[in-house]
Short mmCIF file of C-alpha atoms and ligand atoms in Angstrom, two decimals:
data_model
loop_
_atom_site.label_atom_id
_atom_site.label_comp_id
_atom_site.label_asym_id
_atom_site.label_seq_id
_atom_site.Cartn_x
_atom_site.Cartn_y
_atom_site.Cartn_z
CA MET A 1 -91.11 -41.34 31.08
CA TYR A 2 -89.95 -44.61 29.49
CA ILE A 3 -86.85 -46.41 28.38
CA GLU A 4 -86.59 -46.58 24.58
CA LYS A 5 -83.52 -48.82 24.49
CA LEU A 6 -81.48 -50.64 27.17
CA SER A 7 -77.95 -52.12 26.73
CA VAL A 8 -76.33 -54.12 29.49
CA ILE A 9 -72.83 -55.57 29.30
CA ASN A 10 -71.18 -57.82 31.85
CA CYS A 11 -73.63 -57.13 34.65
CA ARG A 12 -73.97 -60.28 36.96
CA ASN A 13 -74.70 -63.24 34.68
CA ILE A 14 -75.72 -60.95 31.71
CA GLY A 15 -73.09 -61.02 28.90
CA ASN A 16 -74.29 -58.47 26.43
CA ILE A 17 -77.85 -57.69 25.79
CA GLU A 18 -79.82 -54.99 23.96
CA LEU A 19 -83.45 -54.53 24.64
CA LEU A 20 -86.04 -52.42 22.89
CA PRO A 21 -88.84 -52.34 25.54
CA ASP A 22 -92.48 -51.50 24.97
CA LYS A 23 -93.92 -48.27 26.28
CA GLY A 24 -96.34 -50.33 28.29
CA PHE A 25 -95.84 -53.88 29.57
CA ASN A 26 -92.65 -55.81 29.29
CA ILE A 27 -92.81 -59.41 30.61
CA LEU A 28 -89.39 -60.97 31.42
CA TYR A 29 -89.98 -64.75 32.04
CA GLY A 30 -87.75 -67.70 32.50
CA LEU A 31 -86.69 -70.28 34.92
CA ASN A 32 -84.95 -69.62 38.21
CA ALA A 33 -81.42 -68.15 38.21
CA GLN A 34 -81.44 -67.04 34.56
CA GLY A 35 -80.92 -63.31 34.99
CA LYS A 36 -84.46 -61.75 35.32
CA THR A 37 -83.79 -59.95 38.61
CA ASN A 38 -80.29 -58.98 37.26
CA LEU A 39 -81.97 -57.16 34.37
CA LEU A 40 -84.16 -55.22 36.67
CA GLU A 41 -81.32 -54.48 38.88
CA SER A 42 -79.44 -53.05 35.96
CA VAL A 43 -82.30 -50.66 35.26
CA TYR A 44 -82.48 -49.60 38.96
CA LEU A 45 -78.71 -49.23 39.01
CA ILE A 46 -78.71 -46.74 36.12
CA ALA A 47 -81.35 -44.76 37.84
CA ASN A 48 -80.12 -44.70 41.35
CA LEU A 49 -76.46 -45.65 41.12
CA LYS A 50 -76.99 -48.09 43.83
CA SER A 51 -78.26 -51.78 43.85
CA PHE A 52 -81.43 -52.57 45.65
CA ARG A 53 -79.63 -55.67 46.80
CA GLY A 54 -77.11 -53.47 48.61
CA SER A 55 -74.33 -55.09 46.60
CA LYS A 56 -70.78 -53.91 46.20
CA ASN A 57 -69.26 -53.06 42.74
CA GLU A 58 -67.28 -56.29 42.57
CA GLU A 59 -70.50 -58.46 43.02
CA ILE A 60 -72.28 -56.70 40.22
CA VAL A 61 -69.45 -57.03 37.62
CA LYS A 62 -69.68 -60.38 35.95
CA HIS A 63 -67.32 -62.98 37.22
CA ASP A 64 -63.97 -63.02 35.50
CA GLU A 65 -64.69 -59.58 33.90
CA ASN A 66 -63.23 -56.16 34.84
CA TYR A 67 -66.12 -53.79 34.31
CA CYS A 68 -69.75 -53.69 33.49
CA SER A 69 -71.68 -51.02 31.61
CA ILE A 70 -75.34 -50.06 31.31
CA ASN A 71 -76.87 -47.66 28.75
CA ALA A 72 -80.37 -46.43 28.71
CA CYS A 73 -82.10 -44.02 26.36
CA VAL A 74 -84.83 -42.38 28.28
CA ASN A 75 -87.74 -40.40 26.81
CA SER A 76 -89.40 -38.00 29.11
CA LYS A 77 -92.24 -35.94 27.50
CA GLY A 78 -90.53 -36.24 24.15
CA VAL A 79 -87.07 -35.22 25.25
CA LYS A 80 -84.48 -38.05 25.01
CA ARG A 81 -81.45 -38.50 27.19
CA ASN A 82 -78.63 -41.17 27.01
CA LEU A 83 -77.65 -42.29 30.45
CA LYS A 84 -74.50 -44.27 30.81
CA LEU A 85 -73.05 -46.09 33.82
CA GLU A 86 -69.75 -47.76 33.93
CA ILE A 87 -68.76 -49.84 36.94
CA ASP A 88 -65.41 -51.29 37.60
CA LYS A 89 -64.37 -52.97 40.75
CA LYS A 90 -63.63 -49.75 42.51
CA ILE A 91 -65.67 -46.87 41.03
CA LYS A 92 -68.83 -45.93 39.16
CA LYS A 93 -68.65 -43.48 36.21
CA VAL A 94 -71.66 -41.73 34.84
CA LYS A 95 -72.39 -39.74 31.71
CA ILE A 96 -75.59 -37.96 30.46
CA ASP A 97 -75.45 -37.60 26.67
CA ASN A 98 -71.80 -38.33 26.78
CA LYS A 99 -70.97 -35.68 29.25
CA LYS A 100 -70.05 -35.97 32.93
CA PRO A 101 -72.82 -34.47 35.07
CA ASP A 102 -71.85 -31.78 37.58
CA SER A 103 -73.19 -33.84 40.54
CA ALA A 104 -74.74 -37.18 41.22
CA SER A 105 -77.96 -35.49 42.14
CA GLU A 106 -78.12 -34.03 38.72
CA PHE A 107 -78.15 -37.69 37.26
CA PHE A 108 -80.96 -38.93 39.61
CA GLY A 109 -83.68 -36.85 37.91
CA TYR A 110 -83.80 -38.52 34.63
CA LEU A 111 -85.18 -42.01 35.37
CA ARG A 112 -87.07 -42.48 38.64
CA PRO A 113 -88.39 -46.09 38.63
CA ILE A 114 -90.47 -47.55 41.35
CA LEU A 115 -89.39 -51.03 42.34
CA PHE A 116 -91.33 -53.85 43.91
CA SER A 117 -89.02 -56.68 45.03
CA PRO A 118 -89.23 -59.62 47.41
CA GLU A 119 -86.08 -58.26 49.00
CA GLU A 120 -88.09 -55.15 50.07
CA VAL A 121 -90.87 -57.28 51.46
CA SER A 122 -88.46 -58.93 53.76
CA LEU A 123 -87.36 -55.59 55.16
CA LEU A 124 -90.80 -55.29 57.06
CA LYS A 125 -89.88 -58.02 59.49
CA GLY A 126 -86.16 -57.14 59.88
CA TYR A 127 -84.25 -54.44 61.65
CA PRO A 128 -85.50 -50.85 61.94
CA SER A 129 -82.87 -49.82 59.33
CA GLY A 130 -84.76 -51.79 56.73
CA ARG A 131 -88.07 -49.99 57.43
CA ARG A 132 -86.29 -46.58 57.50
CA SER A 133 -84.73 -47.47 54.15
CA LEU A 134 -88.13 -48.43 52.65
CA LEU A 135 -89.39 -44.98 53.65
CA ASP A 136 -86.19 -43.14 52.58
CA ARG A 137 -86.19 -44.73 49.10
CA ALA A 138 -89.76 -43.55 48.59
CA VAL A 139 -88.94 -39.98 49.81
CA PHE A 140 -85.84 -40.03 47.55
CA GLN A 141 -87.82 -41.08 44.51
CA ALA A 142 -90.35 -38.30 45.02
CA SER A 143 -87.65 -35.68 45.88
CA PRO A 144 -84.03 -36.76 44.73
CA VAL A 145 -82.55 -33.74 46.78
CA PHE A 146 -83.60 -35.65 49.82
CA ILE A 147 -80.25 -37.54 49.46
CA ASN A 148 -78.28 -34.26 50.14
CA ARG A 149 -80.19 -33.85 53.46
CA VAL A 150 -79.37 -37.39 54.48
CA MET A 151 -75.75 -36.98 53.52
CA GLU A 152 -75.49 -33.63 55.57
CA TYR A 153 -76.96 -35.38 58.53
CA ASN A 154 -74.65 -38.37 58.18
CA ARG A 155 -71.56 -35.99 58.05
CA TYR A 156 -72.60 -34.39 61.46
CA LEU A 157 -73.41 -37.87 62.82
CA LYS A 158 -70.02 -39.26 61.92
CA GLN A 159 -68.16 -36.26 63.43
CA ARG A 160 -70.20 -36.27 66.64
CA ASN A 161 -69.68 -40.07 67.05
CA ILE A 162 -65.95 -39.52 66.67
CA LEU A 163 -65.99 -36.93 69.50
CA LEU A 164 -68.16 -39.20 71.67
CA LYS A 165 -65.79 -42.02 71.16
CA GLU A 166 -63.00 -39.83 72.27
CA GLY A 167 -64.87 -39.36 75.49
CA LYS A 168 -65.76 -35.69 74.84
CA LYS A 169 -68.83 -34.49 76.78
CA LEU A 170 -71.14 -32.56 74.42
CA LYS A 171 -73.26 -29.91 76.15
CA GLY A 172 -76.03 -29.69 73.55
CA ASN A 173 -75.11 -26.14 72.31
CA ASP A 174 -71.85 -27.22 70.72
CA PRO A 175 -71.67 -26.83 66.77
CA TRP A 176 -71.76 -30.61 66.25
CA THR A 177 -75.00 -31.14 68.17
CA GLU A 178 -76.51 -27.89 66.78
CA GLY A 179 -75.58 -29.07 63.17
CA LEU A 180 -76.88 -32.60 63.94
CA VAL A 181 -80.16 -31.29 65.25
CA SER A 182 -80.72 -28.91 62.38
CA ALA A 183 -79.83 -31.46 59.68
CA GLY A 184 -81.71 -34.26 61.49
CA THR A 185 -84.84 -32.26 61.92
CA ARG A 186 -84.94 -31.56 58.11
CA VAL A 187 -84.61 -35.32 57.43
CA ARG A 188 -87.33 -36.11 59.86
CA LEU A 189 -89.60 -33.32 58.39
CA GLU A 190 -89.22 -34.53 54.90
CA ARG A 191 -90.02 -38.10 55.99
CA ILE A 192 -93.06 -37.00 58.06
CA LYS A 193 -94.43 -34.71 55.32
CA TYR A 194 -93.93 -37.45 52.69
CA LEU A 195 -96.05 -39.80 54.82
CA GLU A 196 -98.73 -37.15 55.52
CA ARG A 197 -99.05 -36.78 51.74
CA ILE A 198 -99.25 -40.36 50.65
CA LEU A 199 -101.03 -41.96 53.66
CA PRO A 200 -104.53 -41.28 52.26
CA LEU A 201 -103.49 -42.98 48.96
CA PHE A 202 -101.86 -45.85 50.83
CA LYS A 203 -104.83 -46.53 53.08
CA GLU A 204 -107.23 -46.42 50.26
CA ALA A 205 -105.14 -48.76 48.08
CA PHE A 206 -104.75 -51.23 50.95
CA GLN A 207 -108.47 -51.37 51.50
CA ARG A 208 -109.24 -51.89 47.92
CA ILE A 209 -106.62 -54.63 47.51
CA THR A 210 -108.10 -56.38 50.54
CA ASP A 211 -111.65 -55.73 49.36
CA GLY A 212 -112.22 -53.51 52.34
CA GLY A 213 -111.33 -56.32 54.74
CA GLU A 214 -108.26 -54.82 56.33
CA ARG A 215 -106.89 -51.42 57.39
CA ALA A 216 -103.27 -50.47 57.19
CA ASP A 217 -101.28 -47.48 58.62
CA ILE A 218 -97.77 -46.18 58.85
CA ILE A 219 -96.89 -44.24 62.01
CA TYR A 220 -93.78 -42.17 62.36
CA PRO A 221 -92.48 -41.96 65.81
CA LEU A 222 -93.00 -38.16 65.74
CA PRO A 223 -96.20 -36.31 64.54
CA LEU A 224 -95.88 -33.38 62.10
CA ALA A 225 -94.98 -30.15 63.84
CA ALA A 226 -93.21 -26.96 63.05
CA GLU A 227 -89.51 -27.24 62.44
CA ASN A 228 -88.65 -25.29 65.65
CA VAL A 229 -90.81 -27.68 67.70
CA LEU A 230 -89.22 -30.75 66.13
CA LYS A 231 -85.76 -29.29 66.80
CA GLU A 232 -86.60 -28.72 70.50
CA GLN A 233 -87.88 -32.34 70.69
CA PHE A 234 -84.60 -33.70 69.29
CA HIS A 235 -82.62 -31.58 71.81
CA GLN A 236 -84.71 -33.09 74.62
CA GLU A 237 -84.17 -36.67 73.20
CA LEU A 238 -80.40 -36.05 73.18
CA SER A 239 -80.32 -34.68 76.68
CA ARG A 240 -82.15 -37.81 77.89
CA VAL A 241 -79.53 -40.06 76.50
CA GLU A 242 -76.53 -37.93 77.26
CA ASP A 243 -74.87 -40.09 79.83
CA ARG A 244 -75.32 -43.34 77.88
CA GLU A 245 -73.91 -41.63 74.77
CA ILE A 246 -70.62 -41.26 76.56
CA SER A 247 -70.50 -44.85 77.59
CA PHE A 248 -71.55 -46.15 74.09
CA GLY A 249 -69.48 -43.68 72.24
CA GLN A 250 -72.25 -42.94 69.72
CA THR A 251 -75.15 -40.78 69.05
CA LEU A 252 -78.24 -42.62 70.45
CA ALA A 253 -81.21 -40.48 69.21
CA GLY A 254 -82.18 -39.03 65.92
CA PRO A 255 -83.59 -39.93 62.46
CA HIS A 256 -80.96 -42.67 62.09
CA ARG A 257 -82.59 -44.58 64.97
CA ASP A 258 -86.30 -43.79 64.28
CA ASP A 259 -88.38 -46.89 63.56
CA PRO A 260 -91.55 -46.13 61.52
CA VAL A 261 -94.36 -48.59 62.64
CA PHE A 262 -96.11 -50.36 59.77
CA GLN A 263 -99.48 -51.62 60.93
CA ILE A 264 -102.41 -53.87 59.77
CA ASN A 265 -105.70 -53.68 61.75
CA GLY A 266 -103.78 -51.88 64.51
CA LYS A 267 -101.07 -54.61 64.95
CA SER A 268 -97.45 -54.29 63.78
CA VAL A 269 -96.69 -56.01 60.45
CA ARG A 270 -93.29 -56.62 61.90
CA HIS A 271 -94.58 -58.95 64.67
CA TYR A 272 -97.85 -60.28 63.34
CA GLY A 273 -98.00 -59.89 59.46
CA SER A 274 -98.49 -62.98 57.38
CA GLN A 275 -96.39 -63.33 54.19
CA GLY A 276 -99.34 -62.35 51.99
CA GLN A 277 -100.10 -59.43 54.25
CA GLN A 278 -96.50 -58.20 53.99
CA ARG A 279 -96.60 -58.32 50.23
CA THR A 280 -100.01 -56.59 50.28
CA PHE A 281 -98.65 -53.87 52.50
CA ILE A 282 -95.74 -53.30 50.10
CA LEU A 283 -98.00 -53.34 47.04
CA ALA A 284 -100.29 -50.72 48.52
CA PHE A 285 -97.27 -48.56 49.58
CA LYS A 286 -95.94 -48.84 46.00
CA THR A 287 -99.33 -48.05 44.50
CA ALA A 288 -99.38 -44.84 46.65
CA GLN A 289 -95.86 -44.05 45.51
CA ILE A 290 -96.78 -44.54 41.93
CA MET A 291 -99.79 -42.23 42.13
CA ASP A 292 -97.80 -39.64 44.09
CA LEU A 293 -94.83 -39.66 41.68
CA GLU A 294 -97.02 -39.52 38.78
CA ASN A 295 -98.49 -36.25 40.07
CA ILE A 296 -95.07 -34.76 40.68
CA LEU A 297 -93.66 -35.81 37.39
CA GLY A 298 -96.73 -35.11 35.19
CA GLU A 299 -96.10 -38.46 33.47
CA PRO A 300 -96.05 -42.04 34.72
CA PRO A 301 -92.88 -43.42 36.25
CA VAL A 302 -91.27 -46.65 35.11
CA LEU A 303 -92.27 -49.65 37.29
CA LEU A 304 -89.95 -52.51 38.02
CA LEU A 305 -91.90 -55.48 39.52
CA ASP A 306 -89.80 -58.44 40.43
CA ASP A 307 -91.51 -61.72 41.15
CA MET A 308 -94.54 -59.98 42.65
CA THR A 309 -97.24 -62.62 42.45
CA GLY A 310 -95.84 -65.08 44.94
CA GLU A 311 -97.86 -65.49 48.09
CA LEU A 312 -100.70 -63.28 46.93
CA ASP A 313 -104.09 -64.82 46.56
CA THR A 314 -105.87 -64.57 43.10
CA PHE A 315 -108.06 -61.77 44.32
CA ARG A 316 -105.18 -59.61 45.42
CA GLN A 317 -103.10 -60.37 42.37
CA ASN A 318 -106.01 -59.52 39.95
CA HIS A 319 -106.68 -56.33 41.85
CA PHE A 320 -103.07 -55.15 41.37
CA PHE A 321 -103.02 -56.30 37.69
CA ASN A 322 -106.27 -54.32 37.12
CA PHE A 323 -104.65 -51.25 38.68
CA LEU A 324 -101.60 -51.69 36.33
CA LYS A 325 -103.91 -52.16 33.35
CA SER A 326 -105.81 -49.00 34.17
CA ARG A 327 -102.77 -46.88 34.01
CA LYS A 328 -100.43 -45.81 31.30
CA GLY A 329 -96.62 -46.14 31.52
CA GLN A 330 -93.92 -48.57 31.24
CA VAL A 331 -93.80 -51.60 33.41
CA PHE A 332 -91.14 -54.39 33.54
CA ILE A 333 -92.43 -57.63 35.23
CA THR A 334 -90.33 -60.64 35.94
CA THR A 335 -91.90 -64.05 36.53
CA THR A 336 -91.25 -67.79 36.30
CA ASP A 337 -94.83 -68.36 35.27
CA ILE A 338 -96.62 -66.16 32.70
CA GLN A 339 -100.09 -67.91 33.04
CA PRO A 340 -101.38 -65.73 35.98
CA LEU A 341 -100.43 -62.54 33.85
CA LEU A 342 -102.16 -63.94 30.79
CA LYS A 343 -105.25 -64.98 32.76
CA ALA A 344 -105.36 -61.40 34.22
CA GLY A 345 -105.43 -60.05 30.75
CA ILE A 346 -101.89 -58.73 30.39
CA ARG A 347 -101.35 -59.61 26.90
CA ASP A 348 -100.49 -56.30 25.17
CA GLY A 349 -96.84 -55.54 25.33
CA ARG A 350 -93.64 -57.36 24.77
CA PHE A 351 -92.67 -60.79 26.11
CA PHE A 352 -88.93 -61.53 26.56
CA ARG A 353 -87.52 -65.03 27.56
CA VAL A 354 -84.49 -64.77 29.80
CA HIS A 355 -82.11 -67.68 29.58
CA GLN A 356 -78.59 -67.93 30.98
CA GLY A 357 -77.91 -64.24 31.00
CA SER A 358 -79.35 -63.60 27.48
CA ILE A 359 -82.66 -62.41 26.28
CA GLN A 360 -84.91 -63.23 23.39
CA ARG A 361 -88.09 -61.50 22.29
CA ILE A 362 -91.05 -63.81 21.80
CA VAL A 363 -93.27 -62.69 19.11
CA SER A 364 -95.69 -65.47 18.40
CA ASN A 365 -98.40 -66.58 20.89
CA GLU A 366 -97.55 -70.35 20.38
CA GLU A 367 -94.09 -69.69 21.72
CA LEU A 368 -95.55 -68.27 24.89
CA LEU A 369 -97.45 -71.50 25.72
P1 LIG B 401 -85.37 -66.30 40.17
O1 LIG B 401 -86.49 -66.73 39.31
O2 LIG B 401 -84.87 -67.48 40.97
O3 LIG B 401 -85.52 -65.05 41.01
P2 LIG B 401 -83.60 -64.83 38.38
O4 LIG B 401 -83.76 -65.16 36.93
O5 LIG B 401 -84.26 -63.65 38.78
O6 LIG B 401 -84.08 -66.09 39.20
P3 LIG B 401 -81.11 -63.71 39.10
O7 LIG B 401 -81.23 -63.25 40.50
O8 LIG B 401 -81.23 -62.58 38.02
O9 LIG B 401 -82.04 -64.87 38.70
O10 LIG B 401 -79.60 -64.43 38.98
C1 LIG B 401 -79.23 -65.23 37.95
C2 LIG B 401 -77.88 -65.75 38.21
O11 LIG B 401 -76.81 -64.67 38.29
C3 LIG B 401 -77.61 -66.54 39.52
O12 LIG B 401 -77.34 -67.89 39.21
C4 LIG B 401 -76.35 -65.86 40.12
O13 LIG B 401 -75.48 -66.82 40.64
C5 LIG B 401 -75.71 -65.20 38.96
N1 LIG B 401 -74.80 -64.19 39.34
C6 LIG B 401 -74.99 -63.18 40.41
N2 LIG B 401 -73.93 -62.41 40.44
C7 LIG B 401 -73.05 -62.68 39.40
C8 LIG B 401 -71.81 -62.20 38.88
N3 LIG B 401 -71.21 -61.19 39.46
N4 LIG B 401 -71.29 -62.95 37.80
C9 LIG B 401 -71.97 -63.91 37.33
N5 LIG B 401 -73.06 -64.45 37.68
C10 LIG B 401 -73.67 -63.81 38.72
MG1 LIG B 402 -85.32 -63.14 40.51
#
């Protein structure tokens, strides 16, 4: 799967650009605040209809403009699709080959990029919602229908919270609690099963990146069990918080409050991880996601790597670059300094200089230096 052509108009500081990316490496380089991350954000947006920066429509549209548009021609196993996204200050409109898709989830299948960004690294140390979102994004990339499960759960959660706010005492066998427990158990099961599948890949990747020096793990608060067992556990959790739910006016247990524990050498990354360890953790997590998604798709997914070298020592950087070189597939890498990439032997591919929201392909080696 790869992008053959990308056009971006009025997205952030990008005016109007057209890019013909390589099927392999695409290096986007330039000084700070020139639009490198904005360009990756555009690719992420056309794939996921959401910014990885959690931004609102009006923040994405270029200042003093009314709308922005992103077009990507995606080639998957020889089949080409034109994806189009238009964002104005209120709504997002999408088209596949100039036709409106029946549902948003239809749109999600065509381009499933894996992103590495410093914003994601910072989620490790923050609130549980950040760690849940790291996991949920990975589950979603592997299985886009997961979004329907989350939306179903959120509908029950919202309804149940309204009732709790109104002071209604819920007995546990009412339709809202039953619905919440069924939908929530499905969300938990998908998360737990996903982790079971990728953990061996993740642990191995982490050991290799650290030259066998460190061990990492991800522990979901509940172990894998049959659906009816998990449902029963959820009911028990809710009955333990029953009285407090009335006084707080909200649902106090469930997948919206689970906090996956991310560990290095048995200690939580949240409390003890150094900056380099946090980055390494995310790199290994992404490596596992890439390998898993490649298995599912039967072709390599597109990678979006934003400013990934900072705070990684040379050994860890080179290890990851070697992994990238050993695989096929399209990669977009942003950087302020191309020397580490050139030194690591990433020379084949296309180099683009990003400057004040525009982009220029660099064809001669002298221009790179
Ligand atoms: P760095 O190397 O520091 O990460 P970058 O090249 O990745 O830099 P971007 O994050 O892409 O930089 O941002 C470039 C510029 O886009 C910033 O100066 C920011 O103020 C500007 N910008 C953000 N949103 C908008 C917008 N809606 N309209 C115009 N400019 C914007
Ligand atoms: Mg940036």
